[in-house]
CSV table of C-alpha atoms and ligand atoms in Angstrom, one decimal:
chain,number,residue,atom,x,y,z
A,1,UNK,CA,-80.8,45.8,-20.7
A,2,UNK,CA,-82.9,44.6,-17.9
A,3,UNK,CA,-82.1,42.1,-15.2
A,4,UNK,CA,-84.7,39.1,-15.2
A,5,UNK,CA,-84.8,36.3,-13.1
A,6,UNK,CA,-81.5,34.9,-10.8
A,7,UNK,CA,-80.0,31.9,-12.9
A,8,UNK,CA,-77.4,31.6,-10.0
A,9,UNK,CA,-75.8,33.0,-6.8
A,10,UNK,CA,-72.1,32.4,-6.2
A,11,UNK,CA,-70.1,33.8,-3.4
A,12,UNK,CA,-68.9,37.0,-4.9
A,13,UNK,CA,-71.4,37.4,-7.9
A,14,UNK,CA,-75.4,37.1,-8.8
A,15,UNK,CA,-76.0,35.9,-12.7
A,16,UNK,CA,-79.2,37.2,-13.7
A,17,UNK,CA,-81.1,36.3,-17.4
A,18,UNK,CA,-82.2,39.4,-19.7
A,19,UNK,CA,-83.7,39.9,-22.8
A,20,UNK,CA,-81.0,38.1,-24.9
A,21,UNK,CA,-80.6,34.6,-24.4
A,22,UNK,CA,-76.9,34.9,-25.2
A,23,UNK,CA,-76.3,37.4,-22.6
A,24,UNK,CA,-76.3,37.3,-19.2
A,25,UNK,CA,-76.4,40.5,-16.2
A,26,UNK,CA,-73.9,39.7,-13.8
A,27,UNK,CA,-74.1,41.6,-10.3
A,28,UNK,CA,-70.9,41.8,-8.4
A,29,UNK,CA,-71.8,41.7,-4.7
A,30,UNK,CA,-70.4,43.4,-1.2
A,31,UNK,CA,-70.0,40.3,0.1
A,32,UNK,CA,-66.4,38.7,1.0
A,33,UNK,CA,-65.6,35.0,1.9
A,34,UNK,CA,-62.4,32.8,2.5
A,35,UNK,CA,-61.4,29.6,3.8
A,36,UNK,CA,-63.8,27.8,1.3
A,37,UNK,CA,-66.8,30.2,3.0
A,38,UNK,CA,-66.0,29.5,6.5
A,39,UNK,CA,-65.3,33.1,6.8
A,40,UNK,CA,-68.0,35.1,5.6
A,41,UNK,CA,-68.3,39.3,5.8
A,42,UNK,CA,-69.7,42.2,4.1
A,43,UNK,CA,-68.1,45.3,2.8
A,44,UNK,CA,-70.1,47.9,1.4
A,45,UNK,CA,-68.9,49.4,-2.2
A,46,UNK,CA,-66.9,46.5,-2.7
A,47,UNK,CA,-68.8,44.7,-5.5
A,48,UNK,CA,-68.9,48.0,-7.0
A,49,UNK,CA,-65.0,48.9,-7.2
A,50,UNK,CA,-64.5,45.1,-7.8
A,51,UNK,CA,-67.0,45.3,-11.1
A,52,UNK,CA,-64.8,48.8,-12.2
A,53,UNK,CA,-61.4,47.1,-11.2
A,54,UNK,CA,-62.6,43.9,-13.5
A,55,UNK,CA,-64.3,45.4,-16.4
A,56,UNK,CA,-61.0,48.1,-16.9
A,57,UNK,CA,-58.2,44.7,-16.6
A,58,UNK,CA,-61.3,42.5,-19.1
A,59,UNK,CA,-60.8,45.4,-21.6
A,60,UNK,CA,-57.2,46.2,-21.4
A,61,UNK,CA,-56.4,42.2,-21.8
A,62,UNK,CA,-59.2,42.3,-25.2
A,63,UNK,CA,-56.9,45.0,-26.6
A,64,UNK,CA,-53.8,43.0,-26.0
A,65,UNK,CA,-55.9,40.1,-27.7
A,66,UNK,CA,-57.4,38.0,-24.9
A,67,UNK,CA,-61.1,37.0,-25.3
A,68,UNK,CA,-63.3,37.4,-22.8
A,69,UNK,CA,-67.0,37.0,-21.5
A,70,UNK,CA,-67.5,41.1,-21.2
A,71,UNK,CA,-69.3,43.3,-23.3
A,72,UNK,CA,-69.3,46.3,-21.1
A,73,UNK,CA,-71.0,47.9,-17.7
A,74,UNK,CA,-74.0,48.6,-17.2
A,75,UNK,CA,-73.9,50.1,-14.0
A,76,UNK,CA,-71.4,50.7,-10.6
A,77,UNK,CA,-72.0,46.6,-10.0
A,78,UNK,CA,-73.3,45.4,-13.0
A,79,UNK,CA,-71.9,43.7,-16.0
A,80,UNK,CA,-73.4,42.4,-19.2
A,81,UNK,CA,-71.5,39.4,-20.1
A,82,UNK,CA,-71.9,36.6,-23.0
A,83,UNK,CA,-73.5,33.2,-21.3
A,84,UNK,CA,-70.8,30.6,-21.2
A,85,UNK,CA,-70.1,27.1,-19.7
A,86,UNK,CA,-67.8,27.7,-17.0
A,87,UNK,CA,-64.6,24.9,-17.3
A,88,UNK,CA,-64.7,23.9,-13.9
A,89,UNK,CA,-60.8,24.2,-13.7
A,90,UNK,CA,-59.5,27.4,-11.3
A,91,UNK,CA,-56.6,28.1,-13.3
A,92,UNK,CA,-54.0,29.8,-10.7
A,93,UNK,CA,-50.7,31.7,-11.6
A,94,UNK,CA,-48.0,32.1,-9.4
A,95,UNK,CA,-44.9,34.8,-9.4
A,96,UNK,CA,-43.9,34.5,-5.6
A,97,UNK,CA,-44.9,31.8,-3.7
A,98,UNK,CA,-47.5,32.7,-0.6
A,99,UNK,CA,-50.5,31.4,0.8
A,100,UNK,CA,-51.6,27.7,-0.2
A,101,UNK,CA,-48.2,26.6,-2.3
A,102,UNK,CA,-46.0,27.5,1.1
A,103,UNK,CA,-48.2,25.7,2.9
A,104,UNK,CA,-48.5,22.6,1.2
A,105,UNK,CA,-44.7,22.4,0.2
A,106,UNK,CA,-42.9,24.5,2.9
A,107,UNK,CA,-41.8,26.9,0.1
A,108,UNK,CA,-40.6,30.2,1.7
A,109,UNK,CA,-43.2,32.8,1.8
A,110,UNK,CA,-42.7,36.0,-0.6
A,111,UNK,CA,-39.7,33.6,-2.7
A,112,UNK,CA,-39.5,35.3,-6.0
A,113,UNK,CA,-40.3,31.9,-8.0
A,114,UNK,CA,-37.7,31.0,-11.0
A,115,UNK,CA,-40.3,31.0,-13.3
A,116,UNK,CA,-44.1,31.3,-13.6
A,117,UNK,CA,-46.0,28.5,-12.5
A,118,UNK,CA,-49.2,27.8,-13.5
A,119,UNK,CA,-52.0,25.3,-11.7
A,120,UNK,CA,-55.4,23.7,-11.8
A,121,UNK,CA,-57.5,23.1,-9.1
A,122,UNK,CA,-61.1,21.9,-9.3
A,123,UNK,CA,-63.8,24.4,-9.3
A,124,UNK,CA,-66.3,22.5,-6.5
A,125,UNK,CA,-66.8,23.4,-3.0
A,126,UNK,CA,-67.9,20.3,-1.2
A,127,UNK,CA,-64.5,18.8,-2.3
A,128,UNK,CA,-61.9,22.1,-1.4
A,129,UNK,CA,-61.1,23.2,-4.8
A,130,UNK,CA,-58.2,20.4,-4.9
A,131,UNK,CA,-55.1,20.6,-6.7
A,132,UNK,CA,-55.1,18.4,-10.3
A,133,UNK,CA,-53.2,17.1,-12.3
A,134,UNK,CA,-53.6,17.3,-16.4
A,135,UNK,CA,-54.6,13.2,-16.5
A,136,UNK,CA,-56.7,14.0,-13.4
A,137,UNK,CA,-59.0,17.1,-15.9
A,138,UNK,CA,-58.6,14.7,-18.4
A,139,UNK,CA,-60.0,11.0,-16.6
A,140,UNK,CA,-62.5,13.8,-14.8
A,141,UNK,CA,-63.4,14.9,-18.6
A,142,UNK,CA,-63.4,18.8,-17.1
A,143,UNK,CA,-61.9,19.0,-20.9
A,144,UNK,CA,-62.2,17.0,-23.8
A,145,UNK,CA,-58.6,16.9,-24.8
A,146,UNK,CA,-55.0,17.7,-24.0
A,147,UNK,CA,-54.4,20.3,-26.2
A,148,UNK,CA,-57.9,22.3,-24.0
A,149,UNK,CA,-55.2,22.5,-20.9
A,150,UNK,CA,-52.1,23.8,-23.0
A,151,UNK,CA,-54.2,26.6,-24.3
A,152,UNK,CA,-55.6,27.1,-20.8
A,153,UNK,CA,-51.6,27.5,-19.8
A,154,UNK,CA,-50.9,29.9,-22.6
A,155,UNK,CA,-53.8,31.9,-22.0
A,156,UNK,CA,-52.7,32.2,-18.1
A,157,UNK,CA,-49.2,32.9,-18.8
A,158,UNK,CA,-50.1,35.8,-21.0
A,159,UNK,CA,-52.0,37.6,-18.9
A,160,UNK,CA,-49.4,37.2,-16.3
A,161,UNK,CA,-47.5,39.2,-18.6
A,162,UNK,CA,-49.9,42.0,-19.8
A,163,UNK,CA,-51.0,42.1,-16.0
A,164,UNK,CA,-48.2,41.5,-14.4
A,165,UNK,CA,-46.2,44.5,-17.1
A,166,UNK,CA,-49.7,46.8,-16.3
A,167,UNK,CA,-49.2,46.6,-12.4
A,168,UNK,CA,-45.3,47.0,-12.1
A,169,UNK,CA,-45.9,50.3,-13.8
A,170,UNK,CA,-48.2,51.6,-10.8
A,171,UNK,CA,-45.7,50.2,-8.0
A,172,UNK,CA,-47.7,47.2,-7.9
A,173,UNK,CA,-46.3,43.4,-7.7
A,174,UNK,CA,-48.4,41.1,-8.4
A,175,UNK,CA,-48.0,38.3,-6.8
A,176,UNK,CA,-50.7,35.5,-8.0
A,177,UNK,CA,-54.0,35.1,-9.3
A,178,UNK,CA,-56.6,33.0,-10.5
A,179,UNK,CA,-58.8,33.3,-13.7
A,180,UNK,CA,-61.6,31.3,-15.2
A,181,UNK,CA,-62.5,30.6,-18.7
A,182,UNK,CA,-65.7,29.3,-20.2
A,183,UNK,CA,-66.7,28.4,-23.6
A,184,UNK,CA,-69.3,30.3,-25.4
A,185,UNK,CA,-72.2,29.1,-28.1
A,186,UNK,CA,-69.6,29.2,-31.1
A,187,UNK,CA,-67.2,27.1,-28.8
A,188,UNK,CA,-64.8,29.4,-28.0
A,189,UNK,CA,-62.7,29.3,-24.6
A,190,UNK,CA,-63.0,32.9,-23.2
A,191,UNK,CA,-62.1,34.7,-20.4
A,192,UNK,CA,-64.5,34.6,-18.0
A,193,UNK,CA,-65.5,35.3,-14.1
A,194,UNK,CA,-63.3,38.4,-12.3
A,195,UNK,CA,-60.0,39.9,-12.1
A,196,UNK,CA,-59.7,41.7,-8.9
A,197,UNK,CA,-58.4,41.9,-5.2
A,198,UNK,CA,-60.1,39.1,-4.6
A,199,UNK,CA,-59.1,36.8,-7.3
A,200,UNK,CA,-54.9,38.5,-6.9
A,201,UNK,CA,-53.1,39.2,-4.3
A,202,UNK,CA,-50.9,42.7,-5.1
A,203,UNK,CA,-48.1,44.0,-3.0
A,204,UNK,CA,-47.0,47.5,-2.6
A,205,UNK,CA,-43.9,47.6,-4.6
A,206,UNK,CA,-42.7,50.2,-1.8
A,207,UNK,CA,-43.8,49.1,1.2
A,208,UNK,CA,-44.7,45.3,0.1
A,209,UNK,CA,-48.1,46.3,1.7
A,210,UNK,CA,-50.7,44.0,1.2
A,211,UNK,CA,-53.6,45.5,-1.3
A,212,UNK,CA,-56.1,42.5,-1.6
A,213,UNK,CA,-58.6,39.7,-0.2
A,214,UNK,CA,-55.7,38.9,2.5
A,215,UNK,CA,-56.3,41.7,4.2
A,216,UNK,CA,-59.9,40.1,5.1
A,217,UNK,CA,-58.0,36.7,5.2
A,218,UNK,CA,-55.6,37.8,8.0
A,219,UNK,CA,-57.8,40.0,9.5
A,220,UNK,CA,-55.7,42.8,8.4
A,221,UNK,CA,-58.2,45.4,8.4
A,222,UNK,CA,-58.8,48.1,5.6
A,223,UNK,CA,-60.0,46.3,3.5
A,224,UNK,CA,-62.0,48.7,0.9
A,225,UNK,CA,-59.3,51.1,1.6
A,226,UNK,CA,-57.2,48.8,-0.3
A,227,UNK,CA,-59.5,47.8,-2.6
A,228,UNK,CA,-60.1,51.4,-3.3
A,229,UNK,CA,-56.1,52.2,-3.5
A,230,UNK,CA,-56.4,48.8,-6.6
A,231,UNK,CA,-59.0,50.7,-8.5
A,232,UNK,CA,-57.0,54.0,-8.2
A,233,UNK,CA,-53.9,52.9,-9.2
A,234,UNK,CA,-55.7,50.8,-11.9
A,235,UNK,CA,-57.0,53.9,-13.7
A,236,UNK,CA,-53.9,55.9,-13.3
A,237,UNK,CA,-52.8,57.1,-16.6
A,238,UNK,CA,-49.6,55.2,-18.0
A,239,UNK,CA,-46.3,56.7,-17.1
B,1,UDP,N1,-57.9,32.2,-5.4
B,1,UDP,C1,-59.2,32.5,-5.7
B,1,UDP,N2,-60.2,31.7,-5.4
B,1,UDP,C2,-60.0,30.5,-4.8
B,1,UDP,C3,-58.7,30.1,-4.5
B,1,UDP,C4,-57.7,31.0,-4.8
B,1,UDP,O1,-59.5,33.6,-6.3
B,1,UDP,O2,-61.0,29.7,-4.6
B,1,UDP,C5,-56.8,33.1,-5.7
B,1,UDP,C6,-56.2,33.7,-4.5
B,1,UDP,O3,-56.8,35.0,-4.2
B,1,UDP,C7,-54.8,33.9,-4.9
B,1,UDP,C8,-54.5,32.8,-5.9
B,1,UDP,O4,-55.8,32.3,-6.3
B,1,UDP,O5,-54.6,35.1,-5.6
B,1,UDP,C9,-53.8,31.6,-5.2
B,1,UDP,O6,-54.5,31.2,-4.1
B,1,UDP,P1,-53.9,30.1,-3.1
B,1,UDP,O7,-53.9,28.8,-3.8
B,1,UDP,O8,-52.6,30.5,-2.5
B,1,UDP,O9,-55.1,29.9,-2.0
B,1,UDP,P2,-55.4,30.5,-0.6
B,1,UDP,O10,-54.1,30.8,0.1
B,1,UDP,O11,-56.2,31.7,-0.9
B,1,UDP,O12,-56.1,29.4,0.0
C-alpha cells in the first residue's frame, strides 16, 4: 500500500490517502509538543517507537475485544488504518491524580484516586481542549445521543483495565491516559488515534520514575530513553 497525497497534518501524526478509499496511511512523526503547542521539539526515532508501542497495545486491546481503527504496520512509522470520523471528544482516564486535575482542583499530586475517573474534554485547539460536561457534548451535538457517551465511558474504563492489568505486570503504573474514538463507514465507534508515552503518563513501579511525554513537559530530559525503556517493557514476554 502506497502513501498518496496528505489529507491532514496534526501534531504527532501525518494522514495520508492510498489506493483504498476506506483506508488511510497514517505516519507517526518525531515531533513532540505540549502546552497546547507552545512547546514544540523534535526527537528523532520517536514516531517510530511510538507507531511500534501503539500498534502492539491496538492489537492486544482487539484480542481482549476492543475495536479499533488498525489494520497493521507497514513500516517502522507507518500505520494502515480504516478512515474514520474522529468524535471530537479527548476521552481521558485517570488512576492517580497529576498534571491538569491537581491543578484545577488542588488534588494532591500522585493521590491514588478511589476509583477510576473518566473525562471529556473537547478536541479543538483554538479553544484549550476544555473540560465538558455530558449536556455540554450533547447541546455541542459532538454525539447524537446519551447513550454515544456511556459507551464512550465503558469503552475507557476497559482498557484501563486490560492496560492498566498489561503494565503492572512490567513494573509499570499507569497513571492516566487519553484515547480517541471515531466511527467508521458501517457506523461503528472504534478505537482510534495512539496509545503511547505521549498519550499516558507511566511511572516506574520501583523507582516511580517518570517514562513519558512529562519528561519533555518538565524538561526532564531522556526523553527517547524512556520512550525506548515503554517499548521494551511493552514487548517483554508475560511473566
Ligand atoms: N493528554 C493527551 N493529549 C492532550 C491532553 C492530555 O494525550 O491534549 C493525555 C496526557 O498525556 C495525560 C492525560 O491525557 O496522560 C491527562 O492529561 P492532563 O489532563 O493531566 O493534561 P496535561 O497535564 O497534560 O495538560
Amino acid at each position: 500500500m502506497e502513501k498518496k497525497e496528505l489529507l491532514y497534518e496534526g501534531k504527532a501524526k501525518k494522514l495520508y490517502r492510498c489506493e483504498d478509499d476506506d483506508l488511510l496511511i497514517a505516519e507517526f512523526k518525531d515531533d513532540l509538543t505540549a502546552f497546547n503547542a507552545e512547546k514544540k521539539g523534535t526527537e528523532e526515532g520517536k514516531g517510530a517507537l511510538n507507531c511500534q508501542i501503539s500498534t502492539n497495545l491496538f492489537n492486544l486491546l482487539e484480542k481482549h475485544g476492543i475495536k479499533t481503527h488498525l489494520i497493521k504496520t507497514l513500516d517502522k512509522n507507518h500505520q494502515l488504518v480504516k478512515k474514520v470520523d474522529i468524535i471530537p471528544i479527548e476521552v481521558v482516564a485517570r488512576n492517580t491524580a497529576t498534571g491538569s486535575l491537581t491543578k484545577r482542583l488542588g488534588i494532591k499530586d500522585g493521590l491514588v484516586l478511589p476509583f477510576t475517573l473518566v473525562e471529556f474534554y473537547y478536541k479543538n485547539d483554538d479553544l484549550n481542549d476544555p473540560i465538558l460536561t455530558d449536556d455540554h457534548c450533547l447541546l455541542m451535538g459532538l454525539v447524537d445521543d446519551r447513550s454515544k457517551l456511556q459507551i464512550l465511558k465503558d469503552k475507557a474504563l476497559k482498557i484501563n483495565e486490560i492496560l492498566k492489568d498489561f503494565f503492572a505486570q512490567r513494573d509499570l503504573n499507569l497513571i492516566d491516559f487519553k484515547v480517541e474514538f471515531g466511527i467508521d463507514k458501517n457506523g461503528e465507534i472504534l478505537l482510534s488515534d495512539e496509545i503511547s508515552p505521549d498519550s499516558c503518563r507511566f511511572w516506574d513501579k520501583k523507582t516511580n520514575e517518570k517514562l513519558d511525554k512529562d519528561r519533555f513537559r518538565q524538561n526532564l530530559g531522556n526523553v527517547k530513553v524512556a520512550y525506548e525503556e515503554v517499548l521494551k517493557r511493552v514487548l517483554k514476554e508475560n511473566k
